[in-house]
Coordinates of C-alpha atoms in Angstrom, one line a residue:
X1 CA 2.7 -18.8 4.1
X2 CA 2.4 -15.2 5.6
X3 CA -0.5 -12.5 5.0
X4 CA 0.9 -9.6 3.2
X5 CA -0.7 -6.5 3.1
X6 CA 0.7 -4.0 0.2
X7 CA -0.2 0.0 0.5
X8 CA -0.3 1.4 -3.4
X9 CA 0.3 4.6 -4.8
X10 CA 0.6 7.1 -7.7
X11 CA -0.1 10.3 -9.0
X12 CA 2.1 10.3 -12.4
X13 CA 1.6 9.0 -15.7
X14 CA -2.0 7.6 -15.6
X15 CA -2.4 6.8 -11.5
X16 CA -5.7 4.7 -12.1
X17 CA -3.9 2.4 -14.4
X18 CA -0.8 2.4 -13.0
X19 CA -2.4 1.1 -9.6
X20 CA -4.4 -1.2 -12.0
X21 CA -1.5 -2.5 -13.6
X22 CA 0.9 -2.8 -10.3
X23 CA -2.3 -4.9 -8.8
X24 CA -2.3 -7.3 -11.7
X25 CA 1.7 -7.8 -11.2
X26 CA 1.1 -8.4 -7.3
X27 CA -0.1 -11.6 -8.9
X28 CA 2.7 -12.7 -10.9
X29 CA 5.3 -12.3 -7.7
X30 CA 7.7 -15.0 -7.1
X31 CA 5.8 -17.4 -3.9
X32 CA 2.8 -15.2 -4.1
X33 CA -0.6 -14.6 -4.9
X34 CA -2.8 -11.6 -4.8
X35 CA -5.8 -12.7 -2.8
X36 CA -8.0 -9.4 -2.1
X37 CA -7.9 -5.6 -3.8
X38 CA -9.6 -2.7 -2.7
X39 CA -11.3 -0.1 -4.2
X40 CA -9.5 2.6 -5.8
X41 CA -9.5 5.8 -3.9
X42 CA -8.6 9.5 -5.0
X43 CA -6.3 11.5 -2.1
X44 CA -4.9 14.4 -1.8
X45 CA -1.0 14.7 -1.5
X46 CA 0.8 14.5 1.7
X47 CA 4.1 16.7 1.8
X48 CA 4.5 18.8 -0.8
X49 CA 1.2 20.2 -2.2
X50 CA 2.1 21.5 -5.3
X51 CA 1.7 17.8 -7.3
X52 CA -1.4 16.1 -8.4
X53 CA -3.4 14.1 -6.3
X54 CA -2.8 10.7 -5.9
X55 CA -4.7 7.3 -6.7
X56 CA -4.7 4.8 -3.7
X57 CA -5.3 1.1 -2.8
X58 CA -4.5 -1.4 -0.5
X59 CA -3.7 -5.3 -1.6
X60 CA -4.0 -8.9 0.6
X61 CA -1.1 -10.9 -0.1
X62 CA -0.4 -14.3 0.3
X63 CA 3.2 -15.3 -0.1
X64 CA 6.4 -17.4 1.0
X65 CA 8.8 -14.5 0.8
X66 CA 10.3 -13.4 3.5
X67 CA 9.7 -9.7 4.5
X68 CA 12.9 -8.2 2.8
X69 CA 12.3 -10.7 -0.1
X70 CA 9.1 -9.4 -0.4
X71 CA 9.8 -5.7 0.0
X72 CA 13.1 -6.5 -2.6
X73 CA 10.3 -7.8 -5.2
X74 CA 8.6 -4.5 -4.6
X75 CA 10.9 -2.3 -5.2
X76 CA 12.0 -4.2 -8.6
X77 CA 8.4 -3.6 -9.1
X78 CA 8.2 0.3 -8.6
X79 CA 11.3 0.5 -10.8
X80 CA 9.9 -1.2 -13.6
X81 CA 7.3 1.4 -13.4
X82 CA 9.7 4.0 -14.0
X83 CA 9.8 5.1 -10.0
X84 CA 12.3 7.8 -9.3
X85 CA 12.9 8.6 -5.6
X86 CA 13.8 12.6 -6.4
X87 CA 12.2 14.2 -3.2
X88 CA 10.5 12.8 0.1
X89 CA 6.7 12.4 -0.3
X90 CA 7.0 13.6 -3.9
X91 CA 5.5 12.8 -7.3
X92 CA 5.8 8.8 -8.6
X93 CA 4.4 6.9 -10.9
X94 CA 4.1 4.2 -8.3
X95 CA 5.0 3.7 -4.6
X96 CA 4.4 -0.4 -3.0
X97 CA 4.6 0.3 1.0
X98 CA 4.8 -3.5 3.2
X99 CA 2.3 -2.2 5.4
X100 CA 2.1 -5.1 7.8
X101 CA 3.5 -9.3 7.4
X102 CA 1.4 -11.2 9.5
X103 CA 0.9 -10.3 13.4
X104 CA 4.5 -10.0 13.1
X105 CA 6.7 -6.2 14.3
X106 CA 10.0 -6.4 11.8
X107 CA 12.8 -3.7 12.5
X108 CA 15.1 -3.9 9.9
X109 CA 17.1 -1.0 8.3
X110 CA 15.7 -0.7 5.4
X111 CA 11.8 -2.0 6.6
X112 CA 10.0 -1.4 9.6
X113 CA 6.4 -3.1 10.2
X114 CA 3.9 -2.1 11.0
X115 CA 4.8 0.6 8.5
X116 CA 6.1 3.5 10.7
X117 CA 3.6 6.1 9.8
X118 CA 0.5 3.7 8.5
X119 CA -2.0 4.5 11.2
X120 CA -1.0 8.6 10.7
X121 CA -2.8 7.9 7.2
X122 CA -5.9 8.1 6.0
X123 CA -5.0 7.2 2.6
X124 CA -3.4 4.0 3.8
X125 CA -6.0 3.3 6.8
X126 CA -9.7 3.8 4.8
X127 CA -8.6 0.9 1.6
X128 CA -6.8 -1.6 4.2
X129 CA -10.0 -1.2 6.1
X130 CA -12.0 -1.6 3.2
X131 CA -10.1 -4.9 2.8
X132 CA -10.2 -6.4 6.4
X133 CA -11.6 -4.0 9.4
X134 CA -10.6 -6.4 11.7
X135 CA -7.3 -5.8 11.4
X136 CA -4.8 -4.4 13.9
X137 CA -2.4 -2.2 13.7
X138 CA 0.0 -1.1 16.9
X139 CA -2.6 -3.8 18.2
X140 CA -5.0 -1.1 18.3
X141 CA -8.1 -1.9 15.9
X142 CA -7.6 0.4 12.0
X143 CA -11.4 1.5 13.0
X144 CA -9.8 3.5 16.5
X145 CA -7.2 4.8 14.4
X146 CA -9.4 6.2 11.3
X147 CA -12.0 8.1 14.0
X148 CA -8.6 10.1 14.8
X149 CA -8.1 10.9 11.0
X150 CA -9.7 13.2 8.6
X151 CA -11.1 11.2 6.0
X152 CA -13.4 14.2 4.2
X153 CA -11.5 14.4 1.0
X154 CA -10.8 10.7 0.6
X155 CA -12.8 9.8 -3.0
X156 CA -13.8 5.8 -3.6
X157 CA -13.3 5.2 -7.4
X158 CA -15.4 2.2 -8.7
X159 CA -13.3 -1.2 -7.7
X160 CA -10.6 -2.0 -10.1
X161 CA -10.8 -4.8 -12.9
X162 CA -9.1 -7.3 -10.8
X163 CA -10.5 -11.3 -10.7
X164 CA -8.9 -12.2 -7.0
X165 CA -11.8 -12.0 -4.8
X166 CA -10.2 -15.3 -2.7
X167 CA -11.1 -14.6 1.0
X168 CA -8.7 -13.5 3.1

């Protein structure tokens, strides 16, 4: 069993809930179990600035997929939330990014992890840290990375509704 952790997104279509919602369904993947959520956070866009801003997380995953298995379930995920991939860094009603699969570096076509630009984010960095700041990323601790990062308009919403408090 391998320690998945899951970068959330959305800005369309009710972002809280859809994060909400995509957090509960973490749960019901196939060989895996949610085990840890983060707070909710509210971010500005990255790109393109003329969308709204976005509602972020960052989920603990314990599963016995295999990376692309688990990035394949992801996808089916985003699609049954209506995801449409119409411009880079654009609008969605809800982007899943495999932000790292154990201690392991994957380069696949379609997957790379570490995700390539994870520690370039403070949207991704401040909830995975919230989660576990003992993590590494590029083995470099997420704390070195986030000192680099300007975190100032990075807004923690109250914790969502979620029951898996499991440790890590």
């Amino acid at each position: 069993m391998q320690l998945a952790y899951i970068g959330l997104g959305s800005n369309l279509d009710s972002p809280i809930e859809q994060v909400r919602q995509a957090l509960d369904e973490l749960d019901t993947l196939p060989l895996t179990r949610l085990v840890a959520a983060s707070s909710l956070y509210a971010t500005p866009p990255v790109g393109p600035q003329n969308q709204p801003d976005f509602i972020n997380a960052a989920a603990a995953l314990k599963t016995h997929l295999s990376p692309l298995a688990l990035l394949d379930q992801l996808q089916a995920l985003e699609q049954r939330h209506r995801r449409q991939r119409q411009r880079r860094w654009g609008p969605r009603t809800l982007d899943l990014d495999l932000l790292l699969y154990g201690q392991q570096t994957l380069v696949y076509p379609r997957l790379r992890v570490p995700h390539l630009h994870m520690h370039e984010r403070a949207f991704v960095l401040v909830p995975l840290h919230e989660l576990d700041p003992t993590l590494l990323c590029r083995q470099r601790p997420l704390s070195d990375w986030l000192t680099g990062l300007d975190t100032s308009e990075i807004q923690r919403l109250p914790a969502p509704d979620v029951t898996h408090t499991a440790t890590i």
